[in-house]
Amino acid sequence: MMKFFVVAILFAFTEAGVIVGDTNCVSIRDINYEKEILKSNLESPYQLAIDHDTNTLFFSYTARNEEMFKTAYLSLKTGEYGIVSGIHEGFANAVNSKSGIVYMGGEDGIYQFNYDTKIATNLHIITQNANVWQMFYKDGLYFTTYPEEKAYLYKNGEMVEVPEVQNIKVMIIAVNNDNNIVYHNSSGLYMNNKAKGNSILLNSAVVNGITADIEGNLYFSNSSGIYYLNDKTKEVEELAKIDNIYGVAIESNGNIIYASEDSIIRLKPSKKVCIDSNMFVKNVVE
Ligand SMILES: *[C@@H]1O[C@H](CO)[C@@H](O)[C@H](O)[C@H]1NC(C)=O
Ligand SMILES: *[C@@H]1O[C@H](CO)[C@@H](O)[C@H](O)[C@H]1NC(C)=O
């Protein structure tokens, strides 16, 4: 009887055209989102960063036939897409939204992107041929290097090692709204408390991308989903469980953009009913 009832409901929704298939539907904080594919046929898009002024997304990807990393741009407004030239092994991206500067990290230092020419130019701010792994902008450009796994801050034309993590390996770095350094290394995800001078372990999980929304709140991704770092509780909140996520960025209106193995996807708020596969199975079994 229950089975018939559920099937009847599903049928009714289908008739009305309001069902979003479970693979295309994500529910976050009680709001339903649909996956909108913005760009497909990509190879492992990583390290997403949005320039909110121009509404442009920057990311890196693996050009397998050439065995190298490249940097690409995608207009979130018009869909215009292209590859950035001039950069060697472009892997990291960050935007100084106050001055509108788009920074890119390559195998030989930090570059600046030119919107008119779509060319990135090496700023030659690193003395050694540092291979930039990841970047984050907050009142200065924070970045990590590989394989040294060191964290630096480039600010007012000067470059220093980030003092809070000077003797620690760091692969991913960010700064939260309390101006505390949040970082990830092979031991886990940590938050440094500037005032107390110590670091606490937030999570022992893997992190493959970290980003801030326009208000400075931090989010991160790993291969199992998208997470929010609550500054107040110092806790990690799961926003969405999605397999094979490669990176995340937040649009100025709060929409989540993420990278899957081969696409850039927007989670777009939807009025449709989200039928989750677990609920379906549960009802049928009853
Ligand atoms: C990662 O950071 C933690 C906390 O600062 C530190 O204890 C640990 O030694 C670091 N791991 C590595 C490999 O440096
Ligand atoms: C991703 O992070 C979440 C939250 O910290 C954690 O529960 C999950 O195990 C992580 N996944 C991987 C593959 O590390």
Short mmCIF file of C-alpha atoms and ligand atoms in Angstrom, two decimals:
data_model
loop_
_atom_site.label_atom_id
_atom_site.label_comp_id
_atom_site.label_asym_id
_atom_site.label_seq_id
_atom_site.Cartn_x
_atom_site.Cartn_y
_atom_site.Cartn_z
CA MET A 1 0.00 0.00 0.00
CA MET A 2 2.80 2.43 1.04
CA LYS A 3 4.71 1.56 -2.09
CA PHE A 4 1.75 2.40 -4.24
CA PHE A 5 1.28 5.67 -2.36
CA VAL A 6 4.90 6.77 -2.88
CA VAL A 7 4.80 5.88 -6.54
CA ALA A 8 1.58 7.82 -6.89
CA ILE A 9 3.15 10.89 -5.26
CA LEU A 10 6.22 10.64 -7.45
CA PHE A 11 4.02 10.36 -10.47
CA ALA A 12 2.04 13.40 -9.46
CA PHE A 13 5.20 15.46 -9.04
CA THR A 14 6.54 14.26 -12.35
CA GLU A 15 3.32 15.25 -14.02
CA ALA A 16 3.62 18.70 -12.53
CA GLY A 17 7.25 18.78 -13.60
CA VAL A 18 8.60 19.74 -10.21
CA ILE A 19 10.85 16.82 -9.38
CA VAL A 20 14.56 17.34 -9.53
CA GLY A 21 16.31 14.02 -9.92
CA ASP A 22 18.36 13.14 -6.84
CA THR A 23 21.68 13.45 -8.67
CA ASN A 24 20.85 16.99 -9.76
CA CYS A 25 19.49 18.17 -6.45
CA VAL A 26 21.31 19.44 -3.36
CA SER A 27 19.72 20.68 -0.18
CA ILE A 28 21.78 23.16 1.90
CA ARG A 29 20.47 24.81 5.07
CA ASP A 30 16.92 23.90 4.01
CA ILE A 31 17.20 25.49 0.59
CA ASN A 32 17.13 23.34 -2.52
CA TYR A 33 19.69 23.86 -5.23
CA GLU A 34 19.94 22.61 -8.77
CA LYS A 35 23.26 21.89 -10.42
CA GLU A 36 23.86 24.17 -13.35
CA ILE A 37 26.84 23.11 -15.48
CA LEU A 38 28.71 26.27 -16.47
CA LYS A 39 31.53 24.55 -18.34
CA SER A 40 32.15 20.90 -19.11
CA ASN A 41 34.92 18.86 -20.78
CA LEU A 42 37.58 20.19 -18.42
CA GLU A 43 40.43 18.17 -16.98
CA SER A 44 40.64 18.33 -13.17
CA PRO A 45 39.79 22.00 -12.56
CA TYR A 46 41.43 23.16 -9.33
CA GLN A 47 42.01 26.27 -7.21
CA LEU A 48 38.96 28.37 -7.99
CA ALA A 49 38.94 32.13 -7.36
CA ILE A 50 36.30 34.71 -8.30
CA ASP A 51 36.87 38.35 -9.20
CA HIS A 52 33.57 39.78 -7.92
CA ASP A 53 34.05 43.08 -9.76
CA THR A 54 34.09 41.50 -13.19
CA ASN A 55 32.23 38.32 -12.20
CA THR A 56 35.00 36.17 -13.59
CA LEU A 57 36.08 32.79 -12.29
CA PHE A 58 39.70 31.72 -12.52
CA PHE A 59 40.90 28.15 -12.12
CA SER A 60 43.70 25.83 -13.06
CA TYR A 61 43.43 22.54 -14.87
CA THR A 62 45.61 19.69 -16.07
CA ALA A 63 46.44 19.76 -19.76
CA ARG A 64 47.14 16.03 -19.96
CA ASN A 65 48.40 15.97 -23.53
CA GLU A 66 51.01 18.58 -22.67
CA GLU A 67 51.55 17.24 -19.13
CA MET A 68 51.26 20.63 -17.51
CA PHE A 69 48.96 22.87 -15.51
CA LYS A 70 47.20 25.74 -17.20
CA THR A 71 45.10 28.63 -15.96
CA ALA A 72 41.73 29.48 -17.44
CA TYR A 73 39.06 32.16 -17.00
CA LEU A 74 35.31 31.80 -17.25
CA SER A 75 32.92 34.73 -17.19
CA LEU A 76 30.09 33.88 -14.80
CA LYS A 77 28.01 36.50 -16.59
CA THR A 78 28.52 35.72 -20.29
CA GLY A 79 30.13 32.29 -20.25
CA GLU A 80 33.16 33.57 -22.15
CA TYR A 81 35.97 31.10 -21.58
CA GLY A 82 39.64 31.11 -22.44
CA ILE A 83 43.12 30.05 -21.47
CA VAL A 84 45.51 32.51 -19.88
CA SER A 85 48.80 32.79 -21.73
CA GLY A 86 52.22 33.84 -20.51
CA ILE A 87 52.21 31.72 -17.35
CA HIS A 88 54.25 28.55 -16.80
CA GLU A 89 52.42 25.79 -14.90
CA GLY A 90 49.65 28.09 -13.66
CA PHE A 91 48.28 26.44 -10.56
CA ALA A 92 47.09 29.03 -8.05
CA ASN A 93 44.69 31.98 -8.23
CA ALA A 94 43.68 34.84 -5.92
CA VAL A 95 42.03 38.22 -6.31
CA ASN A 96 42.67 41.48 -4.47
CA SER A 97 39.16 42.82 -4.80
CA LYS A 98 40.04 46.28 -3.46
CA SER A 99 42.48 47.02 -6.24
CA GLY A 100 41.04 44.61 -8.80
CA ILE A 101 44.32 42.71 -9.20
CA VAL A 102 44.12 39.06 -10.23
CA TYR A 103 47.18 37.10 -9.06
CA MET A 104 48.21 33.78 -10.52
CA GLY A 105 50.86 31.41 -9.24
CA GLY A 106 53.09 29.40 -11.52
CA GLU A 107 56.20 27.25 -11.26
CA ASP A 108 58.42 30.34 -11.27
CA GLY A 109 56.61 32.79 -9.06
CA ILE A 110 53.64 35.12 -9.02
CA TYR A 111 51.98 36.65 -12.03
CA GLN A 112 49.42 39.38 -12.60
CA PHE A 113 46.59 38.90 -15.11
CA ASN A 114 45.71 41.50 -17.73
CA TYR A 115 42.03 41.45 -18.73
CA ASP A 116 42.60 43.18 -22.07
CA THR A 117 45.29 40.88 -23.39
CA LYS A 118 44.42 37.77 -21.31
CA ILE A 119 48.14 37.49 -20.65
CA ALA A 120 49.69 36.95 -17.21
CA THR A 121 52.99 38.70 -16.50
CA ASN A 122 55.55 37.52 -13.96
CA LEU A 123 55.93 40.08 -11.17
CA HIS A 124 59.36 38.65 -10.20
CA ILE A 125 58.68 39.07 -6.52
CA ILE A 126 60.20 35.78 -5.45
CA THR A 127 63.94 35.47 -5.49
CA GLN A 128 64.16 31.69 -5.73
CA ASN A 129 62.23 30.01 -8.52
CA ALA A 130 59.40 29.24 -6.15
CA ASN A 131 56.71 26.94 -7.40
CA VAL A 132 53.46 28.40 -6.12
CA TRP A 133 50.97 25.85 -4.86
CA GLN A 134 48.05 27.87 -3.50
CA MET A 135 47.14 31.52 -2.89
CA PHE A 136 44.67 33.50 -0.77
CA TYR A 137 44.18 37.26 -0.64
CA LYS A 138 43.34 39.15 2.54
CA ASP A 139 45.03 42.54 3.10
CA GLY A 140 48.00 40.96 1.38
CA LEU A 141 48.76 37.98 -0.81
CA TYR A 142 49.27 34.76 1.13
CA PHE A 143 50.72 31.83 -0.76
CA THR A 144 52.35 28.45 -0.29
CA THR A 145 55.15 26.84 -2.25
CA TYR A 146 55.80 23.30 -3.41
CA PRO A 147 57.61 21.04 -2.62
CA GLU A 148 58.92 23.16 0.31
CA GLU A 149 55.39 23.63 1.71
CA LYS A 150 56.24 27.02 3.11
CA ALA A 151 53.79 29.91 3.57
CA TYR A 152 54.60 33.49 2.56
CA LEU A 153 52.91 36.87 2.69
CA TYR A 154 53.47 39.44 -0.04
CA LYS A 155 52.38 42.89 1.12
CA ASN A 156 53.41 46.47 0.29
CA GLY A 157 56.10 45.20 -2.06
CA GLU A 158 57.71 43.01 0.59
CA MET A 159 57.70 39.29 1.05
CA VAL A 160 58.01 37.53 4.38
CA GLU A 161 57.40 34.04 5.70
CA VAL A 162 54.05 33.99 7.50
CA PRO A 163 55.27 34.30 11.12
CA GLU A 164 52.51 32.18 12.70
CA VAL A 165 53.52 29.12 10.66
CA GLN A 166 57.20 29.77 10.09
CA ASN A 167 58.50 26.37 11.16
CA ILE A 168 55.54 24.31 10.02
CA LYS A 169 54.74 22.77 6.68
CA VAL A 170 51.71 24.41 5.06
CA MET A 171 50.03 23.42 1.81
CA ILE A 172 46.89 25.54 1.97
CA ILE A 173 46.52 28.87 3.74
CA ALA A 174 43.64 31.29 4.38
CA VAL A 175 42.77 34.04 6.85
CA ASN A 176 39.44 34.26 8.65
CA ASN A 177 37.43 37.28 9.78
CA ASP A 178 39.22 37.38 13.13
CA ASN A 179 42.49 37.65 11.19
CA ASN A 180 43.55 34.22 12.35
CA ILE A 181 45.49 32.01 9.95
CA VAL A 182 43.68 28.84 8.88
CA TYR A 183 45.98 26.28 7.28
CA HIS A 184 46.14 22.74 6.06
CA ASN A 185 49.09 20.38 5.99
CA SER A 186 49.48 16.61 5.91
CA SER A 187 48.46 16.46 9.61
CA GLY A 188 45.11 18.21 9.16
CA LEU A 189 43.30 21.53 9.11
CA TYR A 190 44.34 24.03 11.81
CA MET A 191 43.36 27.47 13.03
CA ASN A 192 46.00 29.67 14.59
CA ASN A 193 44.95 31.98 17.36
CA LYS A 194 47.05 35.10 16.99
CA ALA A 195 46.30 36.35 20.51
CA LYS A 196 47.10 33.06 22.22
CA GLY A 197 49.92 32.15 19.86
CA ASN A 198 48.78 28.56 19.41
CA SER A 199 46.99 26.47 16.81
CA ILE A 200 44.02 24.18 17.24
CA LEU A 201 43.16 21.21 15.08
CA LEU A 202 39.83 21.83 13.34
CA ASN A 203 39.74 18.60 11.46
CA SER A 204 42.07 15.82 10.45
CA ALA A 205 40.42 15.61 7.04
CA VAL A 206 41.94 16.30 3.67
CA VAL A 207 41.29 19.74 2.15
CA ASN A 208 41.68 20.40 -1.57
CA GLY A 209 40.43 23.96 -1.80
CA ILE A 210 39.68 26.87 0.50
CA THR A 211 37.83 30.08 -0.27
CA ALA A 212 36.18 33.12 1.32
CA ASP A 213 32.80 34.56 0.41
CA ILE A 214 32.47 38.31 -0.12
CA GLU A 215 32.06 38.78 3.65
CA GLY A 216 35.21 36.86 4.46
CA ASN A 217 33.57 33.66 5.77
CA LEU A 218 35.65 30.59 4.96
CA TYR A 219 34.57 27.49 3.09
CA PHE A 220 36.57 24.48 2.02
CA SER A 221 36.14 21.45 -0.17
CA ASN A 222 37.51 17.95 -0.31
CA SER A 223 36.68 14.91 -2.38
CA SER A 224 33.57 14.24 -0.29
CA GLY A 225 31.87 17.61 -0.15
CA ILE A 226 31.70 21.33 0.65
CA TYR A 227 32.12 22.63 4.20
CA TYR A 228 31.76 25.87 6.11
CA LEU A 229 34.20 26.94 8.81
CA ASN A 230 32.23 28.54 11.58
CA ASP A 231 34.46 31.25 13.12
CA LYS A 232 32.43 31.44 16.31
CA THR A 233 32.11 27.77 17.20
CA LYS A 234 35.43 26.82 15.48
CA GLU A 235 33.53 23.95 13.98
CA VAL A 236 33.33 22.53 10.51
CA GLU A 237 29.78 22.41 9.16
CA GLU A 238 28.92 20.15 6.29
CA LEU A 239 27.01 22.04 3.59
CA ALA A 240 26.76 19.45 0.86
CA LYS A 241 27.91 15.90 0.38
CA ILE A 242 28.97 15.61 -3.22
CA ASP A 243 31.51 13.11 -4.50
CA ASN A 244 34.70 14.06 -6.33
CA ILE A 245 34.80 17.77 -5.63
CA TYR A 246 38.01 19.49 -6.77
CA GLY A 247 37.50 23.03 -5.52
CA VAL A 248 35.01 25.68 -4.43
CA ALA A 249 34.31 29.43 -4.69
CA ILE A 250 31.36 31.59 -3.60
CA GLU A 251 29.67 34.16 -5.83
CA SER A 252 28.85 37.61 -4.44
CA ASN A 253 25.18 36.60 -4.07
CA GLY A 254 26.19 33.55 -2.03
CA ASN A 255 25.78 30.91 -4.73
CA ILE A 256 28.29 28.09 -4.50
CA ILE A 257 30.43 27.32 -7.54
CA TYR A 258 32.41 24.11 -7.45
CA ALA A 259 34.63 22.01 -9.65
CA SER A 260 33.97 18.36 -10.32
CA GLU A 261 36.43 16.09 -12.08
CA ASP A 262 35.52 17.56 -15.47
CA SER A 263 33.16 20.52 -15.00
CA ILE A 264 32.49 23.84 -13.30
CA ILE A 265 29.07 23.74 -11.63
CA ARG A 266 26.88 26.35 -9.97
CA LEU A 267 24.44 25.42 -7.22
CA LYS A 268 21.47 27.56 -8.15
CA PRO A 269 18.58 28.06 -5.70
CA SER A 270 15.53 26.20 -6.91
CA LYS A 271 11.87 26.19 -5.97
CA LYS A 272 11.56 22.61 -7.12
CA VAL A 273 11.02 19.75 -4.71
CA CYS A 274 14.15 17.86 -3.89
CA ILE A 275 13.43 14.16 -3.72
CA ASP A 276 16.35 12.56 -2.05
CA SER A 277 17.16 8.99 -2.94
CA ASN A 278 17.30 7.89 0.72
CA MET A 279 13.78 9.11 1.36
CA PHE A 280 12.53 7.22 -1.67
CA VAL A 281 14.18 3.98 -0.60
CA LYS A 282 12.94 4.41 2.98
CA ASN A 283 9.35 4.87 1.93
CA VAL A 284 9.39 2.00 -0.48
CA VAL A 285 10.84 -0.36 2.13
CA GLU A 286 8.13 0.55 4.63
C1 LIG B 1 51.00 20.71 10.59
O1 LIG B 1 50.60 21.72 11.51
C2 LIG B 1 50.53 21.29 12.86
C3 LIG B 1 49.94 22.40 13.70
O2 LIG B 1 50.67 23.57 13.59
C4 LIG B 1 51.90 20.87 13.33
O3 LIG B 1 51.83 20.41 14.66
C5 LIG B 1 52.44 19.76 12.42
O4 LIG B 1 53.75 19.45 12.76
C6 LIG B 1 52.39 20.24 10.97
N1 LIG B 1 52.74 19.13 10.10
C7 LIG B 1 53.84 19.18 9.38
C8 LIG B 1 54.08 17.98 8.50
O5 LIG B 1 54.60 20.12 9.40
C1 LIG B 2 36.16 16.04 4.04
O1 LIG B 2 35.96 16.85 5.19
C2 LIG B 2 34.92 16.41 6.03
C3 LIG B 2 34.70 17.44 7.10
O2 LIG B 2 35.88 17.76 7.72
C4 LIG B 2 35.26 15.04 6.58
O3 LIG B 2 34.22 14.59 7.39
C5 LIG B 2 35.49 14.10 5.41
O4 LIG B 2 35.93 12.84 5.91
C6 LIG B 2 36.55 14.66 4.49
N1 LIG B 2 36.74 13.77 3.36
C7 LIG B 2 37.93 13.34 3.03
C8 LIG B 2 38.01 12.49 1.80
O5 LIG B 2 38.93 13.62 3.68
#
